Coordinates of C-alpha atoms and ligand atoms in Angstrom, one line a residue:
M1 CA 62.2 110.3 106.1
T2 CA 63.0 107.3 108.6
A3 CA 66.0 108.9 111.1
L4 CA 68.8 108.5 109.0
F5 CA 70.7 107.6 112.3
D6 CA 70.4 108.9 116.3
L7 CA 73.2 111.8 118.3
D8 CA 74.3 112.1 121.5
D9 CA 74.7 115.4 123.2
S10 CA 76.4 114.9 125.7
Y11 CA 79.4 117.3 124.6
A12 CA 77.2 120.1 124.1
R13 CA 75.3 118.7 127.5
E14 CA 78.4 117.5 130.0
L15 CA 80.7 120.3 128.9
V16 CA 78.9 124.1 128.8
G17 CA 81.5 126.5 128.5
L18 CA 83.5 124.8 126.2
C19 CA 81.4 124.9 123.9
E20 CA 78.6 126.6 122.1
P21 CA 75.4 125.7 120.4
W22 CA 75.6 126.3 116.2
Q23 CA 73.8 126.1 112.7
A24 CA 76.5 124.8 110.4
A25 CA 75.9 127.4 106.8
P26 CA 74.1 127.0 104.5
A27 CA 75.1 125.1 100.2
P28 CA 73.4 126.1 98.5
D29 CA 73.9 122.8 96.1
A30 CA 75.6 120.5 97.9
E31 CA 76.8 117.7 95.2
L32 CA 78.4 114.7 97.7
L33 CA 81.4 114.0 96.2
V34 CA 83.2 110.2 98.2
L35 CA 81.1 108.4 101.0
N36 CA 82.7 106.2 102.3
G37 CA 80.6 103.1 102.4
A38 CA 83.3 101.1 104.3
L39 CA 83.4 103.4 107.5
A40 CA 79.4 103.8 106.5
T41 CA 78.3 99.9 106.6
E42 CA 81.0 99.5 109.6
L43 CA 79.6 102.0 111.8
G44 CA 75.8 100.8 111.4
F45 CA 74.9 103.5 108.8
D46 CA 72.9 103.0 106.1
V47 CA 74.8 104.0 102.6
E48 CA 72.3 104.4 100.3
A49 CA 70.4 105.5 102.8
L50 CA 73.3 108.6 103.3
R51 CA 73.3 109.3 99.8
S52 CA 70.1 110.4 98.9
S53 CA 69.0 114.0 98.9
D54 CA 67.6 114.2 102.9
G55 CA 70.9 111.4 103.3
I56 CA 74.0 114.4 101.9
A57 CA 71.7 117.6 103.6
T58 CA 72.6 115.6 107.0
L59 CA 75.8 114.5 106.6
I60 CA 77.1 118.3 106.5
G61 CA 74.1 119.6 109.1
Q62 CA 71.8 121.0 106.4
R63 CA 69.6 118.2 108.4
L64 CA 69.9 117.5 112.3
A65 CA 69.5 114.1 113.2
P66 CA 67.4 113.7 116.2
G67 CA 68.9 114.7 119.4
S68 CA 71.5 116.1 117.8
R69 CA 72.9 119.9 119.1
P70 CA 76.0 121.2 117.0
V71 CA 77.6 122.9 119.1
A72 CA 81.1 124.2 118.4
Q73 CA 84.4 123.0 120.2
A74 CA 86.8 126.3 122.7
Y75 CA 90.2 124.9 122.9
A76 CA 93.4 126.7 123.7
G77 CA 96.5 126.1 122.2
H78 CA 100.1 126.3 121.6
Q79 CA 100.9 127.3 118.2
F80 CA 104.9 126.6 116.9
G81 CA 105.4 127.2 121.1
N82 CA 103.5 130.8 121.1
Y83 CA 100.3 130.1 123.4
S84 CA 96.5 131.0 122.1
P85 CA 94.1 131.4 124.9
R86 CA 91.4 131.1 122.7
L87 CA 90.9 128.9 119.2
G88 CA 88.7 126.8 119.4
D89 CA 86.1 125.0 115.7
G90 CA 86.4 128.5 113.7
R91 CA 85.0 126.6 110.7
A92 CA 84.2 123.1 111.9
L93 CA 81.3 121.4 114.0
L94 CA 80.5 118.9 116.9
L95 CA 76.8 117.7 114.9
G96 CA 76.8 115.4 118.5
E97 CA 77.4 111.4 119.1
F98 CA 76.8 107.7 118.4
T99 CA 77.3 104.4 119.3
A100 CA 78.3 102.6 116.8
P101 CA 77.7 98.8 116.0
D102 CA 81.1 97.7 118.4
G103 CA 80.0 99.3 121.2
R104 CA 82.1 102.5 120.7
V105 CA 80.8 105.9 121.7
R106 CA 82.2 108.9 117.9
D107 CA 81.7 111.7 117.8
L108 CA 80.5 112.6 113.9
H109 CA 82.3 115.9 113.6
L110 CA 82.5 118.9 110.1
K111 CA 84.8 120.8 108.8
G112 CA 84.1 123.5 106.8
S113 CA 80.3 124.3 107.8
G114 CA 80.6 128.2 107.9
R115 CA 82.1 130.3 110.1
T116 CA 81.4 130.1 114.0
P117 CA 82.2 132.3 117.4
F118 CA 85.9 131.2 117.3
A119 CA 86.9 132.4 113.3
R120 CA 88.4 134.6 114.1
G121 CA 89.2 135.9 111.2
G122 CA 88.7 133.5 109.0
D123 CA 86.1 132.4 106.8
G124 CA 85.0 129.6 108.2
K125 CA 85.2 127.9 104.7
A126 CA 87.8 124.6 103.1
A127 CA 88.4 124.3 99.1
V128 CA 87.7 120.8 98.2
G129 CA 91.3 120.4 97.2
P130 CA 92.5 120.7 101.3
M131 CA 88.9 118.0 102.9
L132 CA 89.7 115.3 99.3
R133 CA 93.4 115.8 101.3
E134 CA 92.3 115.3 104.3
Y135 CA 90.1 111.9 103.3
V136 CA 93.0 110.2 101.5
I137 CA 95.4 111.1 104.0
S138 CA 93.3 109.8 106.8
E139 CA 91.8 106.7 105.6
A140 CA 95.1 105.5 104.3
M141 CA 96.3 105.9 107.7
H142 CA 94.0 103.7 109.1
A143 CA 94.5 101.1 106.6
L144 CA 98.1 101.2 107.9
G145 CA 96.5 100.1 111.1
I146 CA 97.7 103.4 112.5
P147 CA 95.1 104.6 115.1
T148 CA 93.4 107.9 113.6
T149 CA 90.2 110.1 112.6
R150 CA 88.2 108.8 110.1
S151 CA 86.6 110.7 107.0
L152 CA 82.7 109.4 106.5
A153 CA 82.6 112.0 103.2
V154 CA 83.6 114.8 101.8
V155 CA 80.3 117.1 99.7
A156 CA 81.0 120.0 98.0
T157 CA 78.8 123.2 98.7
G158 CA 78.4 124.8 95.4
E159 CA 79.7 127.7 96.7
Q160 CA 83.8 129.7 95.2
V161 CA 85.9 130.0 98.0
M162 CA 88.3 132.9 98.1
R163 CA 92.2 131.1 99.0
D164 CA 94.9 132.5 96.0
T165 CA 91.9 131.8 93.7
P166 CA 88.1 131.3 93.6
L167 CA 88.0 127.2 94.4
P168 CA 85.4 125.3 95.0
G169 CA 84.1 124.8 98.4
A170 CA 83.3 122.0 100.1
V171 CA 82.5 120.4 103.8
L172 CA 84.0 117.1 105.7
T173 CA 82.4 114.7 107.1
R174 CA 84.3 113.1 110.4
V175 CA 84.2 110.9 113.4
A176 CA 87.0 110.5 116.3
A177 CA 86.7 108.4 119.2
S178 CA 85.9 112.7 121.2
H179 CA 88.0 115.4 119.4
L180 CA 89.3 116.0 123.0
R181 CA 92.2 117.9 122.5
V182 CA 94.7 119.2 124.9
G183 CA 94.4 122.5 124.4
T184 CA 89.7 121.9 125.2
F185 CA 92.2 121.1 128.3
Q186 CA 94.5 124.2 128.3
Y187 CA 91.2 126.7 127.3
A188 CA 89.1 124.7 130.6
A189 CA 92.3 125.7 132.8
A190 CA 92.6 129.2 132.0
T191 CA 88.6 129.4 133.1
G192 CA 90.1 128.9 136.6
D193 CA 87.2 127.0 137.2
A194 CA 88.2 124.3 138.7
E195 CA 85.1 122.4 138.7
L196 CA 85.1 122.3 135.4
L197 CA 88.3 121.1 134.8
E198 CA 87.3 118.3 136.8
R199 CA 84.4 117.6 134.8
L200 CA 86.4 117.8 131.5
T201 CA 88.7 114.9 132.7
R202 CA 85.8 113.2 134.3
Y203 CA 84.3 113.6 130.9
A204 CA 87.2 112.1 128.9
I205 CA 88.1 109.4 131.1
A206 CA 84.3 108.1 131.1
R207 CA 85.6 108.3 127.2
H208 CA 88.7 106.6 127.0
Y209 CA 90.0 105.9 129.8
P210 CA 87.4 104.3 132.0
H211 CA 89.3 101.7 134.2
A212 CA 91.4 104.8 134.9
A213 CA 88.7 105.9 137.5
D214 CA 89.4 103.1 139.3
A215 CA 93.0 103.2 139.9
A216 CA 93.8 105.3 143.3
N217 CA 94.8 108.2 141.9
P218 CA 92.4 107.6 138.8
Y219 CA 92.9 111.7 137.5
L220 CA 97.5 110.8 137.3
A221 CA 96.3 107.3 135.9
F222 CA 94.4 108.7 133.1
Y223 CA 97.4 111.4 133.0
T224 CA 99.6 107.6 132.4
E225 CA 97.1 106.4 129.6
V226 CA 97.6 110.6 127.5
V227 CA 101.0 109.6 127.3
E228 CA 101.3 106.0 126.3
A229 CA 98.6 106.9 123.5
Q230 CA 100.2 109.9 122.3
A231 CA 104.0 107.1 122.9
S232 CA 102.5 104.7 120.6
L233 CA 101.2 107.0 118.2
L234 CA 104.0 108.0 117.5
A235 CA 106.0 105.7 116.9
R236 CA 103.5 104.7 114.6
W237 CA 103.6 107.7 112.6
M238 CA 108.0 107.5 112.9
S239 CA 108.0 103.6 111.5
V240 CA 105.8 104.5 107.8
G241 CA 107.6 108.3 107.7
F242 CA 104.8 110.0 108.8
V243 CA 105.2 114.1 109.3
H244 CA 102.6 115.1 110.7
G245 CA 104.2 119.2 110.1
V246 CA 100.8 121.1 112.4
M247 CA 102.0 119.4 115.9
N248 CA 100.4 122.6 117.9
T249 CA 98.6 120.8 121.3
D250 CA 95.4 122.3 119.4
N251 CA 96.2 118.5 117.0
M252 CA 97.5 117.5 119.4
T253 CA 94.1 113.8 121.0
I254 CA 93.4 112.9 124.4
S255 CA 92.3 109.1 122.3
G256 CA 95.2 108.9 121.0
E257 CA 94.3 109.0 117.4
T258 CA 95.9 110.9 114.4
I259 CA 94.1 114.3 113.4
D260 CA 94.2 117.7 111.4
Y261 CA 95.0 116.6 108.6
G262 CA 96.4 119.7 107.1
P263 CA 100.4 119.9 106.2
C264 CA 101.5 117.2 106.4
A265 CA 103.4 114.9 104.3
F266 CA 105.1 110.6 104.1
I267 CA 109.2 111.4 104.1
D268 CA 110.6 109.6 101.2
R269 CA 113.8 109.7 100.5
Y270 CA 115.4 109.1 103.8
N271 CA 116.6 112.9 106.2
P272 CA 115.1 112.8 109.5
A273 CA 115.8 116.6 109.4
T274 CA 112.2 116.4 106.7
V275 CA 109.7 119.5 106.7
F276 CA 107.1 119.6 104.5
S277 CA 104.6 122.1 105.9
S278 CA 106.2 126.0 103.6
I279 CA 105.9 127.9 107.6
D280 CA 107.7 125.7 109.6
H281 CA 111.2 128.1 108.9
G282 CA 112.9 126.7 112.3
G283 CA 112.1 123.0 111.7
R284 CA 110.1 122.4 115.1
Y285 CA 107.6 119.6 112.9
A286 CA 110.7 118.2 111.2
Y287 CA 110.8 114.3 111.1
G288 CA 112.9 113.8 113.4
N289 CA 111.4 116.1 116.2
Q290 CA 108.7 114.4 116.5
P291 CA 108.9 112.9 119.7
V292 CA 110.5 115.0 121.0
V293 CA 107.1 117.8 121.2
A294 CA 105.0 115.6 121.8
Q295 CA 106.4 115.1 124.9
W296 CA 107.2 118.8 125.6
N297 CA 102.8 119.3 124.5
L298 CA 102.0 116.1 127.3
A299 CA 103.7 118.7 129.3
R300 CA 101.4 120.8 128.5
L301 CA 98.7 118.6 129.8
A302 CA 100.3 117.8 132.6
E303 CA 100.4 121.8 134.4
T304 CA 96.4 121.9 133.9
L305 CA 96.0 119.3 135.4
L306 CA 98.6 119.4 138.8
L307 CA 96.3 121.2 141.0
L308 CA 93.9 117.4 140.5
F309 CA 97.7 115.5 140.1
A310 CA 97.8 115.8 145.1
E311 CA 97.0 118.4 147.6
T312 CA 100.6 120.3 146.7
K313 CA 102.1 121.7 144.3
E314 CA 105.2 120.1 144.4
E315 CA 103.6 117.2 145.1
A316 CA 101.8 116.6 141.9
V317 CA 105.0 118.1 140.0
E318 CA 107.1 115.2 141.7
L319 CA 104.1 112.6 140.4
A320 CA 102.9 114.8 136.9
T321 CA 107.8 114.3 135.8
A322 CA 107.7 110.8 137.1
V323 CA 105.1 109.6 133.3
L324 CA 106.4 112.7 131.2
V325 CA 109.6 111.1 131.5
S326 CA 108.0 107.7 130.9
F327 CA 107.1 109.4 127.3
T328 CA 110.8 108.7 126.0
E329 CA 111.5 105.1 127.2
R330 CA 107.9 103.9 126.1
C331 CA 108.6 105.7 122.5
D332 CA 111.6 103.7 122.4
A333 CA 110.2 101.5 123.5
H334 CA 107.8 100.8 120.5
R335 CA 109.9 102.5 118.1
S336 CA 112.5 99.9 118.3
A337 CA 109.9 97.0 118.3
A338 CA 108.0 98.1 115.0
M339 CA 111.1 98.9 113.3
R340 CA 112.9 95.6 114.4
A341 CA 109.4 94.1 112.6
K342 CA 110.6 96.1 109.4
V343 CA 114.0 93.8 109.4
G344 CA 112.5 90.8 109.9
L345 CA 113.5 90.0 113.9
A346 CA 113.0 89.6 117.1
G347 CA 115.4 90.7 118.4
I348 CA 118.7 91.8 118.5
G349 CA 121.6 90.1 120.2
S350 CA 123.6 92.0 122.1
D351 CA 126.3 92.1 119.7
D352 CA 124.5 94.7 116.8
P353 CA 122.7 96.7 119.6
T354 CA 124.0 100.3 116.9
L355 CA 121.8 97.6 114.0
L356 CA 119.1 99.2 113.9
D357 CA 120.2 103.0 114.3
D358 CA 123.4 102.0 111.8
L359 CA 120.8 101.8 109.1
L360 CA 119.2 104.7 109.6
A361 CA 122.1 106.3 109.3
L362 CA 122.6 104.4 105.9
L363 CA 119.6 105.6 103.7
H364 CA 120.0 109.4 105.1
A365 CA 124.1 109.7 103.5
Q366 CA 122.7 108.1 100.6
A367 CA 119.1 109.9 100.5
I368 CA 116.8 105.6 100.1
D369 CA 113.6 106.3 99.6
F370 CA 111.8 104.7 103.4
T371 CA 109.0 103.1 102.0
S372 CA 110.9 101.3 98.6
F373 CA 113.7 100.5 101.1
F374 CA 111.7 98.0 103.9
R375 CA 109.2 96.9 100.3
S376 CA 112.6 95.7 99.0
L377 CA 114.0 94.5 102.4
S378 CA 111.8 90.9 102.1
N379 CA 113.8 89.8 98.7
V380 CA 116.5 89.5 100.1
V381 CA 115.4 87.4 102.6
R382 CA 113.7 85.7 100.2
G383 CA 117.2 85.3 98.3
D384 CA 117.0 88.3 95.7
A385 CA 119.2 90.7 96.8
E386 CA 119.7 93.1 93.5
A387 CA 116.8 95.1 93.4
T388 CA 118.1 96.4 97.0
R389 CA 121.6 96.7 96.5
A390 CA 120.7 98.4 93.1
M391 CA 118.8 101.2 95.5
F392 CA 122.0 102.7 97.4
A393 CA 124.5 104.4 94.9
D394 CA 127.6 102.9 97.0
A395 CA 125.8 99.4 96.9
M396 CA 129.6 97.9 98.9
A397 CA 128.1 100.9 102.2
F398 CA 125.2 98.6 102.4
D399 CA 126.4 94.4 101.5
A400 CA 128.0 96.1 105.2
W401 CA 125.7 96.4 107.1
A402 CA 123.5 93.6 104.7
Q403 CA 126.3 91.2 106.4
R404 CA 125.8 92.6 109.9
W405 CA 121.4 92.9 109.2
Q406 CA 122.1 88.2 108.3
A407 CA 124.2 87.6 111.2
A408 CA 121.6 88.7 113.6
R409 CA 118.7 87.2 111.5
A410 CA 120.4 84.0 111.9
S411 CA 121.0 83.8 115.5
D412 CA 116.9 84.1 115.5
G413 CA 116.6 81.1 113.3
R414 CA 113.4 81.6 111.8
P415 CA 112.2 80.7 108.3
S416 CA 113.0 83.3 105.7
E417 CA 110.4 83.1 104.0
E418 CA 107.4 83.7 108.0
V419 CA 110.0 86.4 108.4
A420 CA 109.6 86.7 104.7
A421 CA 105.8 87.5 105.0
A422 CA 106.4 88.8 108.5
M423 CA 107.9 92.0 107.0
D424 CA 105.4 92.1 103.9
R425 CA 102.7 92.9 106.7
V426 CA 104.4 95.2 108.2
N427 CA 106.3 96.9 105.0
P428 CA 103.8 98.9 103.1
I429 CA 104.2 98.6 98.9
Y430 CA 100.8 101.3 98.5
L431 CA 101.1 105.2 100.7
P432 CA 100.0 108.4 99.5
R433 CA 103.6 109.9 98.3
N434 CA 102.6 113.7 97.4
H435 CA 103.6 113.9 93.5
L436 CA 100.0 111.2 93.4
V437 CA 98.0 113.0 96.6
E438 CA 99.1 116.0 94.2
A439 CA 97.7 114.0 90.8
A440 CA 94.7 112.7 92.2
L441 CA 93.7 116.6 94.0
V442 CA 94.0 118.4 90.6
A443 CA 91.6 116.6 89.3
A444 CA 89.2 116.8 91.6
T445 CA 89.5 120.4 91.4
A446 CA 89.2 120.4 88.2
G447 CA 85.5 117.9 88.3
D448 CA 87.5 115.0 87.4
M449 CA 87.3 112.5 90.6
K450 CA 88.7 109.2 89.0
P451 CA 91.8 109.9 90.0
F452 CA 91.1 110.6 94.3
T453 CA 88.8 107.6 94.2
E454 CA 91.3 104.9 92.5
L455 CA 93.9 106.2 94.7
V456 CA 91.7 105.8 97.5
D457 CA 91.2 102.4 96.6
V458 CA 94.7 101.5 95.9
L459 CA 95.7 102.5 99.6
A460 CA 92.6 100.2 101.4
H461 CA 95.5 97.8 101.4
P462 CA 98.6 99.2 101.2
F463 CA 100.1 95.9 102.5
D464 CA 98.7 94.1 99.6
E465 CA 100.8 94.1 96.1
R466 CA 98.7 93.4 93.5
P467 CA 98.7 93.5 89.1
G468 CA 99.3 97.2 87.4
L469 CA 99.2 99.1 90.4
N470 CA 103.3 99.5 89.6
A471 CA 103.3 103.6 90.1
Y472 CA 102.2 103.7 93.2
A473 CA 105.1 101.9 94.8
L474 CA 107.7 104.1 92.9
S475 CA 108.8 107.3 94.7
A476 CA 108.6 110.6 93.2
P477 CA 110.4 112.2 90.4
A478 CA 113.9 113.3 91.8
E479 CA 114.1 116.4 90.3
G480 CA 111.8 119.6 90.5
A481 CA 111.6 121.9 93.7
P482 CA 110.7 120.2 96.8
Y483 CA 107.2 119.4 98.1
R484 CA 105.5 122.4 100.0
T485 CA 102.3 121.8 102.2
F486 CA 100.2 124.4 104.2
C487 CA 98.2 124.6 106.7
G488 CA 94.4 125.9 107.2
T489 CA 93.3 125.8 103.8
Ligands
AMP501 P1 94.1 124.1 112.2 O1 95.6 124.8 111.2 O2 93.8 123.4 110.6 O3 94.3 122.9 113.3 O4 93.4 125.1 112.4 C1 93.8 125.7 114.1 C2 93.1 126.8 114.2 O5 92.2 127.3 113.0 C3 91.6 125.7 114.6 O6 90.9 127.7 115.9 C4 90.7 125.8 113.5 O7 89.7 126.7 113.6 C5 90.7 128.2 112.9 N1 91.2 127.7 111.6 C6 91.3 127.0 110.3 N2 91.0 127.7 109.3 C7 90.3 128.8 108.6 C8 89.0 129.1 108.2 N3 89.2 129.0 107.2 N4 88.0 129.5 109.4 C9 88.1 130.6 110.6 N5 89.1 129.6 111.3 C10 90.4 127.9 110.7
MG502 MG1 93.4 121.7 114.4

């Protein structure tokens, strides 16, 4: 058979010392559960060929594409604030890189492909449910316009993996701008090999921020780009109520893409203290804490790069601090722009600077569904406030806020229909709501892929209301225990 695609081995070749050559474990009875045809086409792959048995074998590293030299990548990381010097791909492999038709280089990567030299106590495996979970949520994030790693396929291995109970095993095939993480730099810095760290940084600049190479201080320009990319990303997360759940430094990319969909989930009833992860007892990665944690992680990145910033440590710290401090302003600016778009305002008059903060306080006080509220607000612009008012136990409090909002809108002076349509393009109606995702994964684990496939299809167009899909727009029933998510599954 002809090759499906060729791969490069730039990471394996250029960053010896930051990876271990390795092979995927056998999959006794591989079965394709889902293939992302739209993504495959966008990447220039032959969809039908990928569906063949050779194609499936290539997708999970059982058959190597020409040029592929799979490696497990090394990285360190702060997990919940505690430093682990050696994490790395315990159950993942980088198959290689390829240049897509858009001219951009991407990684082809596996998750759940067996134990590696970084596996520590883990079994190297992944279960069908969590891999499909990453698939549906990452693809939903992409459809929302949020930078993210993508999911190309999930293949069941035919093997059982032991969790609390035996579960069907799977491998996720992931596509990303790269898998360089803050933790990759921490690992490189900890080797004490200054040349290796510099080589890694040059590699990262070439892949993600090539124009930084032309700056007067390329390494500081690179760091500034990462800070800006993360400030923008965090603002996007906040604007859709996304809670990553495990923002360890090994789960923060250099590219600015969202990565590692473990315990992530979307908030429904608005509360900035929302935590879903079963192990996040202190609320370190709570919804409202995410920008602060991102900045903390970026401080760890700066520490690894100090030697490259300036001759003396004092000067390097001064330069790095100025950039790190700018994160808050950058993130706030992105958040405020996103929030203004959500409520249909081009500008907020200086006469009402607390309009948006007061809205969030109101949503919190009355435990209003974040997604439903913002989506319904365009109806108020169109002249129908009833459904929005009905969300509030105390509708007068909403009326009082809405009066201020309408005054701000009046001073904006844009036509209502234009504003309402623009709001509907930024306020999703369909999201991977927790109860929908759970129901789809339970069915898939029992062998029925239909609810999963339908959910993926709905979420591919999160802003376009379509008939018959109302169940996908509703918040979860109020009763029952709080939603809980789990890592490392
Ligand atoms: P995560 O929380 O998924 O970002 O993973 C944190 C670390 O644990 C990474 O080094 C993973 O490779 C590793 N890891 C997670 N699950 C497993 C597993 N089942 N087997 C081996 N390593 C794992
Ligand atoms: Mg991770």
